[in-house]
Short mmCIF file of C-alpha atoms and ligand atoms in Angstrom, two decimals:
data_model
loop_
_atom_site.label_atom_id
_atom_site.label_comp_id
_atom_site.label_asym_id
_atom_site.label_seq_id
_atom_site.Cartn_x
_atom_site.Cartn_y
_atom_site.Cartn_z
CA UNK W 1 0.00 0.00 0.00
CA UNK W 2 2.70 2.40 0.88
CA UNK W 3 4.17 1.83 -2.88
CA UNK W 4 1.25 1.67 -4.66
CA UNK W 5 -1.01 4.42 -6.24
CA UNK W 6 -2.20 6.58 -2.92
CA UNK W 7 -5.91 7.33 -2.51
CA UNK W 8 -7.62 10.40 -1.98
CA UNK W 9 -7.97 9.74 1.59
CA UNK W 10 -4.36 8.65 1.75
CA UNK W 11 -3.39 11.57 0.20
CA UNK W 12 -5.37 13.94 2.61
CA UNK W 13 -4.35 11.82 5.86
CA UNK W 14 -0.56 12.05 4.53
CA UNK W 15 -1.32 16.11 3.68
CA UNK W 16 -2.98 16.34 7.25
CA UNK W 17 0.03 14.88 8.64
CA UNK W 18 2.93 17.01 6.94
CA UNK W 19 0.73 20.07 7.84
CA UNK W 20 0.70 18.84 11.52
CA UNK W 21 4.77 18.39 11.54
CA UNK W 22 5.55 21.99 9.85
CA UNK W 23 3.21 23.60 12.31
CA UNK W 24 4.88 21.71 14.92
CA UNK W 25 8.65 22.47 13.81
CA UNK W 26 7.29 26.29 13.70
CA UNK W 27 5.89 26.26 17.03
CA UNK W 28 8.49 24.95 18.95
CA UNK W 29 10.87 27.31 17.32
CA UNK W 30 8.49 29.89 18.31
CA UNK W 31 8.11 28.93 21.51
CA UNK W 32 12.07 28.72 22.21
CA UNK W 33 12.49 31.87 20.76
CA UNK W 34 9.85 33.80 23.27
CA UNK W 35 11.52 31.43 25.98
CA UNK W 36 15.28 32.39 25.10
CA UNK W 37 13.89 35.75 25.71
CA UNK W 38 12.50 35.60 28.96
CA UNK W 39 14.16 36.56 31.86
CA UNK W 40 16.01 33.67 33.91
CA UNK W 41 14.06 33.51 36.59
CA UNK W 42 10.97 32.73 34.80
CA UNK W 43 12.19 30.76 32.21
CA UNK W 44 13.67 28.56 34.99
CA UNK W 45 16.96 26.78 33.31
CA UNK W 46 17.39 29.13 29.96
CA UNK W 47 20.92 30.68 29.90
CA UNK W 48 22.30 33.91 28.79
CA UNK W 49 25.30 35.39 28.03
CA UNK W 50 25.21 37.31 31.83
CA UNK W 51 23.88 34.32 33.43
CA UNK W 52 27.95 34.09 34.71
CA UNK W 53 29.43 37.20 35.03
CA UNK W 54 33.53 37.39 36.78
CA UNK W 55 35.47 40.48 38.56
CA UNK W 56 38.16 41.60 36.36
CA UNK W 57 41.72 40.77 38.32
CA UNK W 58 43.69 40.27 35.38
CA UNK W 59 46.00 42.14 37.17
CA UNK W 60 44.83 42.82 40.78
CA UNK W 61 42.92 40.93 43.27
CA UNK W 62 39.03 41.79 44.99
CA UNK W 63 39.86 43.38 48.30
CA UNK W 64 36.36 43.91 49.11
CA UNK W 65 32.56 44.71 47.77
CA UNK W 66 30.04 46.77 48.54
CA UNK W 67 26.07 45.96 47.09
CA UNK W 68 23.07 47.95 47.18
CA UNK W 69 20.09 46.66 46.19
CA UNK W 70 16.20 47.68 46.02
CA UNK W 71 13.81 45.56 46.78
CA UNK W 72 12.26 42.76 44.47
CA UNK W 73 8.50 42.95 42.63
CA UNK W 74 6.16 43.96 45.30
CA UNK W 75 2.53 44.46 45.27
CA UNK W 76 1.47 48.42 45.20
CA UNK W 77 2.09 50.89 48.22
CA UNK W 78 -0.06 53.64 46.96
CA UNK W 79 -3.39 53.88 45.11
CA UNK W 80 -5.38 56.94 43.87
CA UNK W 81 -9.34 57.35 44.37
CA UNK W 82 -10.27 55.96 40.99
CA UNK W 83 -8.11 52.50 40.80
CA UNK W 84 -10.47 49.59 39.94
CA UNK W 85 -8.21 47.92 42.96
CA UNK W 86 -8.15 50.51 45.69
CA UNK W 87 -10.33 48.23 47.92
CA UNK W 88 -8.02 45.20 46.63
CA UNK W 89 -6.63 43.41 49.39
CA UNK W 90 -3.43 42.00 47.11
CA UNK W 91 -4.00 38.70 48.85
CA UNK W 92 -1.75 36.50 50.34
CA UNK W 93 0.37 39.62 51.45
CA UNK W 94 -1.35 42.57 51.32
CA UNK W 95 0.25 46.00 49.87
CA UNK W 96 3.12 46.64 49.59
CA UNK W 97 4.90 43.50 50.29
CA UNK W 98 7.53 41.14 47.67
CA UNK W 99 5.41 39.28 45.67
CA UNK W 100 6.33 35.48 44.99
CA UNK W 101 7.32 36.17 41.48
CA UNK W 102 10.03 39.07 43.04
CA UNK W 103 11.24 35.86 45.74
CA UNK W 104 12.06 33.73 42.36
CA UNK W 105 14.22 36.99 40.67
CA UNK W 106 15.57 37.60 43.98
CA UNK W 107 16.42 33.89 44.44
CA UNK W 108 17.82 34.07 41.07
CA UNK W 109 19.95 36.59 42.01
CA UNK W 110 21.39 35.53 44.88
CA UNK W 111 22.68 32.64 42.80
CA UNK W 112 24.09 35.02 40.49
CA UNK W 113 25.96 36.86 43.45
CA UNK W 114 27.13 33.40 44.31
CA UNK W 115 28.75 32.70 40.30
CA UNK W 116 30.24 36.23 40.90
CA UNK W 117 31.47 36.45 44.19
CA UNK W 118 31.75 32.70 45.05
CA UNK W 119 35.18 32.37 44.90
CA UNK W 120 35.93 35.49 46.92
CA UNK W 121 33.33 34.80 49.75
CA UNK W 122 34.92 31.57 50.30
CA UNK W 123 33.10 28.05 50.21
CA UNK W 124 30.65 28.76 52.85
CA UNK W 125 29.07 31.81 54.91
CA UNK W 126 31.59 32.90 57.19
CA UNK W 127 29.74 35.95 59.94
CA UNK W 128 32.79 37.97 59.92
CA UNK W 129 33.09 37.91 56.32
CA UNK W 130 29.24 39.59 55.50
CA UNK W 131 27.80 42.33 56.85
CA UNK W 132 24.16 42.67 55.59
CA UNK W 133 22.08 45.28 56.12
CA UNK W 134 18.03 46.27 54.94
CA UNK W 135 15.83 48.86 55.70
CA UNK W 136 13.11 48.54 58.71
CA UNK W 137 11.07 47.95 55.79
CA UNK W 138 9.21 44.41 55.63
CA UNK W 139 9.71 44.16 51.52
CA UNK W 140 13.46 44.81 52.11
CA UNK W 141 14.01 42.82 54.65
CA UNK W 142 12.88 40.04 52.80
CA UNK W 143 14.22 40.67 49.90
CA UNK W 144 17.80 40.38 51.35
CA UNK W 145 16.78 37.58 52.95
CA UNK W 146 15.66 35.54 49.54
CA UNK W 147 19.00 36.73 48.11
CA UNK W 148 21.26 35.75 50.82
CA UNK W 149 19.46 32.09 50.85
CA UNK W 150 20.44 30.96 47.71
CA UNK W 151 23.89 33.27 48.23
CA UNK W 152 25.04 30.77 50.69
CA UNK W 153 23.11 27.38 50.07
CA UNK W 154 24.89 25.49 53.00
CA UNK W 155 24.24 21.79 51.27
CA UNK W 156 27.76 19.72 50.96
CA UNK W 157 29.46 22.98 53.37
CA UNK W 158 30.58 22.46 56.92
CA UNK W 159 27.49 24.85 57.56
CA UNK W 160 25.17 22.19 56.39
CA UNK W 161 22.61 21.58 59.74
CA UNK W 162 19.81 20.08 58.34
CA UNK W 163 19.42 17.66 55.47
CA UNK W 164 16.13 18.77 54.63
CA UNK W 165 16.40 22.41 54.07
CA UNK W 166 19.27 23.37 52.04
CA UNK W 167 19.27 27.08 54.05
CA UNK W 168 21.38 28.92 56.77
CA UNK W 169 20.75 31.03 58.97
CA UNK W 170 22.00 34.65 58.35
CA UNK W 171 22.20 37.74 60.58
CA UNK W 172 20.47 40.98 59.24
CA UNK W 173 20.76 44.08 60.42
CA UNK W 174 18.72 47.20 60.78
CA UNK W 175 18.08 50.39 61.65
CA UNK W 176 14.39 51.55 62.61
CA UNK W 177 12.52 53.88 60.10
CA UNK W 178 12.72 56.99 61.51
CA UNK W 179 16.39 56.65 62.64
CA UNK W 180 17.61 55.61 59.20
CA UNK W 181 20.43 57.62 58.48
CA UNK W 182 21.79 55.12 55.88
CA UNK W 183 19.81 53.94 53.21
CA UNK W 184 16.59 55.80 53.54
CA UNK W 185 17.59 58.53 55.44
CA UNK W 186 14.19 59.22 56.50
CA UNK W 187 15.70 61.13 59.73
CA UNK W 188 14.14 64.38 59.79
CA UNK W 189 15.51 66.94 57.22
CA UNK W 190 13.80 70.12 56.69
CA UNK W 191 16.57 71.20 54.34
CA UNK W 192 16.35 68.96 52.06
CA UNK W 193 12.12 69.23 51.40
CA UNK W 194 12.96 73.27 51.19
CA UNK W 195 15.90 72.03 48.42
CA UNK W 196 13.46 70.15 46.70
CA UNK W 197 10.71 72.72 46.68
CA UNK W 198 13.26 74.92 45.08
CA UNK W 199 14.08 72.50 42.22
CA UNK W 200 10.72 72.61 41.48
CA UNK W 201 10.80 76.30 40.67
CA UNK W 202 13.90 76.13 38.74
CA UNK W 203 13.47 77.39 35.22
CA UNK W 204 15.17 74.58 33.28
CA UNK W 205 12.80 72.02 35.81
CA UNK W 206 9.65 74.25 34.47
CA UNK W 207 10.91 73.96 31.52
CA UNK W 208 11.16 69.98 31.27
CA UNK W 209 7.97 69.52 32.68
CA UNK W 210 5.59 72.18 30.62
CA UNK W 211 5.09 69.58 27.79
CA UNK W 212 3.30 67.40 30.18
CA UNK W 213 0.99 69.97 31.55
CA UNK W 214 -2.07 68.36 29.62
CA UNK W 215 -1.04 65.09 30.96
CA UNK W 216 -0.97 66.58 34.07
CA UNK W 217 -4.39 67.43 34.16
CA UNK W 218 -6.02 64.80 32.10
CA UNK W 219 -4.18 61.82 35.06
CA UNK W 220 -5.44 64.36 37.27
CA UNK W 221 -9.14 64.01 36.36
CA UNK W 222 -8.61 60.07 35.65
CA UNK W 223 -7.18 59.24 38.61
CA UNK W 224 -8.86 61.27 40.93
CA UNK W 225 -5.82 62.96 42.26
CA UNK W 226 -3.78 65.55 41.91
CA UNK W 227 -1.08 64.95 39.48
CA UNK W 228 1.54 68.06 40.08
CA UNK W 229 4.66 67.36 39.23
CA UNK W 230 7.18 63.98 38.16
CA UNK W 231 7.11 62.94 41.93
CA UNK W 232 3.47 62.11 41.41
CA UNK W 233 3.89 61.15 38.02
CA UNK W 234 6.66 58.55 39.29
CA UNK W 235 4.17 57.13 41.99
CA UNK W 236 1.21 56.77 39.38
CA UNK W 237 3.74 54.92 37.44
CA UNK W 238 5.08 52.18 39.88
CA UNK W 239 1.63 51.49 41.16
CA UNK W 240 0.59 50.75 37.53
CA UNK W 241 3.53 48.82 37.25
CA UNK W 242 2.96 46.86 40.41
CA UNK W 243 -0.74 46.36 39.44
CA UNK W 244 0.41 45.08 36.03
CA UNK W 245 3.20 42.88 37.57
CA UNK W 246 0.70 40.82 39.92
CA UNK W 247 -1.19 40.43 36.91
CA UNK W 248 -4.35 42.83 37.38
CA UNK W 249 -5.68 44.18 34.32
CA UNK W 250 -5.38 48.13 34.48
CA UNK W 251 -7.84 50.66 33.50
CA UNK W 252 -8.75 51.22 29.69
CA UNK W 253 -7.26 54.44 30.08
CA UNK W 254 -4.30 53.85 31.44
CA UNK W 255 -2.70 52.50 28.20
CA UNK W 256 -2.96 55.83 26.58
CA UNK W 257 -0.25 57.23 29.28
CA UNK W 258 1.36 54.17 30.68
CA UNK W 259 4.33 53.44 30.11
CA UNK W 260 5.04 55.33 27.23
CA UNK W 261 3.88 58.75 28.35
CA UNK W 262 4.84 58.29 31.69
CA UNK W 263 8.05 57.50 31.93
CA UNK W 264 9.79 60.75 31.07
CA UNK W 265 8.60 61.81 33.70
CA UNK W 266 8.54 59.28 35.95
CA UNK W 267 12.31 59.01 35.19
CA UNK W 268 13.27 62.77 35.99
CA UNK W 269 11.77 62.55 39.22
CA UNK W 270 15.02 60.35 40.35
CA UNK W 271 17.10 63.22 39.26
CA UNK W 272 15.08 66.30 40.72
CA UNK W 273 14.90 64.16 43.82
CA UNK W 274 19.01 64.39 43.98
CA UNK W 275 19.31 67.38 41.76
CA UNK W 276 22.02 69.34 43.72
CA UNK W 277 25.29 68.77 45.28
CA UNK W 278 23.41 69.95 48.89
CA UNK W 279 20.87 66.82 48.09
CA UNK W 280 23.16 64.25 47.17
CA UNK W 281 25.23 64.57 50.31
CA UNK W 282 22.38 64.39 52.37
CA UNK W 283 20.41 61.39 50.85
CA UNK W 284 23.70 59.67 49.44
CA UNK W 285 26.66 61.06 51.54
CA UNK W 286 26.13 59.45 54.35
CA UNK W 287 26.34 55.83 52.47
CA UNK W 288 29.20 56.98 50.35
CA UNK W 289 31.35 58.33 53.97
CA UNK W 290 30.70 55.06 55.53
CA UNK W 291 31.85 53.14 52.26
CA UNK W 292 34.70 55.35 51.80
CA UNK W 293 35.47 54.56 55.45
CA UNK W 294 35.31 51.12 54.64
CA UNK W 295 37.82 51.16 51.65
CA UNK W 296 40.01 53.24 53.01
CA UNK W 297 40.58 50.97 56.53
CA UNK W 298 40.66 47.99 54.13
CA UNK W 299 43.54 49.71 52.48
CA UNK W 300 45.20 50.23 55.87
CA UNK W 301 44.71 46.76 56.99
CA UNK W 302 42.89 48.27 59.75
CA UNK W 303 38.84 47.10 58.82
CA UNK W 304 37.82 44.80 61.62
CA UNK W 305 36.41 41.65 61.58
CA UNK W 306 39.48 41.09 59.56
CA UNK W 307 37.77 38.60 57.37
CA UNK W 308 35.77 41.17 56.36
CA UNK W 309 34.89 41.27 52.31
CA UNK W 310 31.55 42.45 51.63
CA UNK W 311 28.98 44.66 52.44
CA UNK W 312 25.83 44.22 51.02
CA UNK W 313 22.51 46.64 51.60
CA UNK W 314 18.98 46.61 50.23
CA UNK W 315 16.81 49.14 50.26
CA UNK W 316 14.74 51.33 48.19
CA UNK W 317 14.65 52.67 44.44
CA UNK W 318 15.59 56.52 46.13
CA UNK W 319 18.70 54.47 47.62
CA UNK W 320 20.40 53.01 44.40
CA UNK W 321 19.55 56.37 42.54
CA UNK W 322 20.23 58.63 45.49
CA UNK W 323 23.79 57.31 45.49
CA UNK W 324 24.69 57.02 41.92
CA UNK W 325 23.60 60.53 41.38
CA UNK W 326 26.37 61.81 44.06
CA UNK W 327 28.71 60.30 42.45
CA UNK W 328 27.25 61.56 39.11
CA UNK W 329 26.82 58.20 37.53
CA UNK W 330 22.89 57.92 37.51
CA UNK W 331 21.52 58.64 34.05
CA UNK W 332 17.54 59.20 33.80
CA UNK W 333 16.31 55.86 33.78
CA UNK W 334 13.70 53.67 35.40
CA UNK W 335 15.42 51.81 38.27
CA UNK W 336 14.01 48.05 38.11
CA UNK W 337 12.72 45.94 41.23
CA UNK W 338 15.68 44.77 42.52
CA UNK W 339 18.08 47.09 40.56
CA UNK W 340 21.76 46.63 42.04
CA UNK W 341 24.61 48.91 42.50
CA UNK W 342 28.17 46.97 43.30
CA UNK W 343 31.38 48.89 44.31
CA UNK W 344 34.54 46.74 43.99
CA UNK W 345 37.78 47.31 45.35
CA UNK W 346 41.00 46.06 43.46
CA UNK W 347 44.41 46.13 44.29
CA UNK W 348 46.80 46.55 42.05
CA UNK W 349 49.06 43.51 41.43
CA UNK W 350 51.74 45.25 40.52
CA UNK W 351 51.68 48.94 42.01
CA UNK W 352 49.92 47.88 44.89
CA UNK W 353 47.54 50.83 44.34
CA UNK W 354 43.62 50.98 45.39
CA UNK W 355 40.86 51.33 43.14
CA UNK W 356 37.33 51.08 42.60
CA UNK W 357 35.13 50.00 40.10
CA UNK W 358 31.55 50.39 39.90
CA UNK W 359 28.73 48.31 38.42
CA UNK W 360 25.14 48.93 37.60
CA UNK W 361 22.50 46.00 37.45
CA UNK W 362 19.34 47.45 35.77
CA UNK W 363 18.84 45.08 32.75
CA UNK W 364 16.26 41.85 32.50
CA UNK W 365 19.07 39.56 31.78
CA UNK W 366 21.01 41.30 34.78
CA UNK W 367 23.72 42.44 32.75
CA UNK W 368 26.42 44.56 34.33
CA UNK W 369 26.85 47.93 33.16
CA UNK W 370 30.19 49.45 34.37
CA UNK W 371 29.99 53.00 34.88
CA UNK W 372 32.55 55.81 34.74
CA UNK W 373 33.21 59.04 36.73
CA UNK W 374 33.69 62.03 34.35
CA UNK W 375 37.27 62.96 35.26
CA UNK W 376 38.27 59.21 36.38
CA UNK W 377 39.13 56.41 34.58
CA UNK W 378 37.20 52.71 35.00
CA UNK W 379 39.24 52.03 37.57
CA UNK W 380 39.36 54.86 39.55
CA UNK W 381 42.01 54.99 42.19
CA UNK W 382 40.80 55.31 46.08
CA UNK W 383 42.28 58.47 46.54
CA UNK W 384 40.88 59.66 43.84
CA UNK W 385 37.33 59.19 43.75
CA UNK W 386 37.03 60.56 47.45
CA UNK W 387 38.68 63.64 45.96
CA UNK W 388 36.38 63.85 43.43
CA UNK W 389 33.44 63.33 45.74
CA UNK W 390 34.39 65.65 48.24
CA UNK W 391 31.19 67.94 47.77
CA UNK W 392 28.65 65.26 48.64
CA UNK W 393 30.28 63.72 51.74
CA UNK W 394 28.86 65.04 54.71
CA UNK W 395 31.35 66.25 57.13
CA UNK W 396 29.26 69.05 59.52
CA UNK W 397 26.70 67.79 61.91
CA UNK W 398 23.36 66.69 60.52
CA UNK W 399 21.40 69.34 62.51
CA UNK W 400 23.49 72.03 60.96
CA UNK W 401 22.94 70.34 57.19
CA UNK W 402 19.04 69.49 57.55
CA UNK W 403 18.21 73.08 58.59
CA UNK W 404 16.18 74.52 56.39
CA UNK W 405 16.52 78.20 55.66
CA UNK W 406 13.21 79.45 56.27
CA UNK W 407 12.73 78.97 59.35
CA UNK W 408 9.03 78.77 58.73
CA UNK W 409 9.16 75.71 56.33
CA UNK W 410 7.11 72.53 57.71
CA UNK W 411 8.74 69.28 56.80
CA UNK W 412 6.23 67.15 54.85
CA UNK W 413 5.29 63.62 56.39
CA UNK W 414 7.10 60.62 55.55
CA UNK W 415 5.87 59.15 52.11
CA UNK W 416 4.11 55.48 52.23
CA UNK W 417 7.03 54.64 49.82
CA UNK W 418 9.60 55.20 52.35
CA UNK W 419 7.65 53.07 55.03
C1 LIG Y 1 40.44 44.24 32.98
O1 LIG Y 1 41.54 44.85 33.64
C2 LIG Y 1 42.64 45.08 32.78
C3 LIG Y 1 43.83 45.54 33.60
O2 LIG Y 1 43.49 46.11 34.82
C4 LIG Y 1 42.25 46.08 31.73
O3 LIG Y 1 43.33 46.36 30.88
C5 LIG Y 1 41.10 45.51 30.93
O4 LIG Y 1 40.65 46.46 30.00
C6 LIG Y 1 39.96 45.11 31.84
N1 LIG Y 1 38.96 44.38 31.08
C7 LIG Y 1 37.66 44.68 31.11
C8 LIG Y 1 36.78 43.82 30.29
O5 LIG Y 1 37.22 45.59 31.78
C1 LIG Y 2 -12.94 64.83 33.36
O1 LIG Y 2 -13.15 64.22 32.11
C2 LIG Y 2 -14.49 64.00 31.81
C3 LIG Y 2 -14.56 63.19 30.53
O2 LIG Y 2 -13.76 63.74 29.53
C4 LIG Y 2 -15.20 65.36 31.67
O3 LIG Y 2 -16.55 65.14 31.37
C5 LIG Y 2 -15.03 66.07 32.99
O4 LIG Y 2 -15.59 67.36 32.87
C6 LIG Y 2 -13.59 66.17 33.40
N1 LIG Y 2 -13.52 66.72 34.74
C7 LIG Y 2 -12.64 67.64 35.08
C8 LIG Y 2 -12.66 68.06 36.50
O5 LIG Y 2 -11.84 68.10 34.29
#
């Protein structure tokens, strides 16, 4: 039968068949193409070329590391009168917590810190060698907490405990809200709200935001709120995106602004929030004095625990920009859950000279960008980068720097973002 002459039906069957194969062939080659493009930690075991990423010490070795982190996917923190979900309880958590989907990218992460800085951590958690550090918030807490997990998987270590849970143990720590002086520093600071203010009036400012003034007021009327500036704009945007993330359909209008619309200026409000030298060193100085602190005792042998090789801090998207922009490296962007700044320092091999390099992780693959001071090279020396940060580290008292100079000016309240 299969040699002789074929009959209709044969033919159609056979037809049916080759039909069946080709749309086969093309949908698994469809389907591997959307998967090679998803991000790692929801395609589960697809690779990409930053899946293993190493520290350059072709000629000098890691001294020590600094990370700061924000926070993974969370469900929203703020609403406006006329979301569909205001009433929404965002169950299992609740608002404003990491979502399940931002504990797998976190996870995912972690492991990725592991490819990195596995070698330099040494083969299993050591305390002395970590100090790790959130914000009093819940989502950051948690977030470091997912990332250290799968950081230090203790399974086949010495730190192994319990057969059944390949996880250890490891110490956080934390200052409460309103003390934070570190990563939020949400201590009270009338001087910089009255800075802020005054950005707001600048002409160039004006300027950059006058294109948007119908946008302004339509979101206004839409969302049942007033829309004033890119600060608002900014918190529209992430509760969209939040909304969107944990999979909630958003309002027919929204896709006429969001993201496209948006994100100008959405993005500008991480730069008006740091705009001047005066606002960098008080919402990133005190991080960069600490960490300069840090490199410069390494460099003197004098940084107790001796062991010590990393530092690694999670906090909020205001943190990661806060401190790139007083060092002059944050370019308007949208700062991704989870984005990731890393400080390295080398030593020389040969001259036995400090430097630093500096990373930015702010890409769905979690590719690193390396990023370069104006009037330093990639590898800026120690010395020099304090130099050249000079006007942003803080070095009168806070009370002196956070006075603002009407004395009249009321400090707004904390935002729900920075609780
Ligand atoms: C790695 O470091 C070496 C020497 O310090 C430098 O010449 C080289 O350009 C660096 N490579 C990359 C990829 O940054
Ligand atoms: C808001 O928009 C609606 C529909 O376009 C319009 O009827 C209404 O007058 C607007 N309200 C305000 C306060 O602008």
């Amino acid at each position: 039968m299969i040699f002789g002459p074929c009959t209709r039906k044969q033919i159609l069957t056979m037809s049916a068949l080759a039909a069946g194969i080709i749309l086969a062939v093309v949908a698994i080659s469809v389907f591997s193409q959307v998967e090679s493009k998803q991000p790692p930690w929801a395609a589960g075991h697809s690779f990409n070329k930053c899946h293993k990423t190493l520290p350059n010490t072709t000629s000098s070795t890691l001294e020590l590391v600094h990370i700061v982190f924000r926070h993974g996917i969370r469900t929203p923190v703020d609403t406006f009168p006329n979301d569909p979900y205001v009433k929404d309880s965002f169950k299992p958590t609740g608002w404003g917590h990491v979502t399940n989907r931002g504990k797998k990218e976190l996870f995912e992460m972690g492991r990725w810190l592991h490819r990195r800085y596995g070698d330099f951590m040494g083969p299993y958690y050591r305390p002395d060698r970590l100090h790790a550090q959130a914000t009093a918030s819940p989502r950051a807490l948690m977030s470091l907490q997912t990332t250290l997990a799968s950081m230090f998987e203790p399974r086949g270590t010495v730190m192994e405990w319990n057969k059944q849970l390949n996880w250890q143990p490891i110490p956080i720590v934390s200052e409460p809200l309103d003390q934070d002086s570190l990563l939020l520093v949400r201590t009270s600071c009338p001087r910089y709200f009255e800075a802020r203010d005054e950005v707001f009036q600048l002409p160039e400012v004006i300027a950059q935001q006058e294109p948007y003034a119908d946008m302004l007021r339509e979101l206004s009327n839409l969302t049942g709120m007033p829309m004033r500036d890119a600060e608002d704009v900014n918190s529209l945007y992430i509760t969209l995106l939040a909304e969107q993330e944990f999979g909630y359909k958003l309002p027919n209008w929204a896709k006429d602004y969001f993201p496209e619309r948006m994100k100008f200026l959405a993005e500008q409000s991480y730069i008006y929030n740091a705009y001047t030298p005066e606002m960098q060193k008080i919402k990133g100085g005190p991080f960069l004095r600490k960490m300069y602190d840090e490199m410069l005792a390494k460099q003197a042998g004098s940084l107790r625990p001796r062991d010590r090789g990393m530092f690694i801090y999670t906090g909020h998207d205001w943190t990661v920009g806060n401190i790139l922009s007083a060092l002059g490296l944050w370019k308007r962007q949208m700062p991704r859950f989870a984005v990731m700044a890393i400080f390295e320092t080398h030593q020389n091999r040969q001259t036995g000279e400090y430097y630093v390099e500096i990373f930015l992780r702010n890409d769905e693959f979690g590719c690193l960008e390396q990023l370069k001071l104006a009037d330093c090279e990639l590898q800026c020396p120690l010395n020099r980068l304090i130099k050249l940060s000079e006007s942003v580290l803080p070095n009168e008292p806070m009370e002196q720097r956070c006075r603002a100079h009407n004395p009249a000016f009321v400090e707004p309240p904390p935002r729900k973002i920075d609780q």
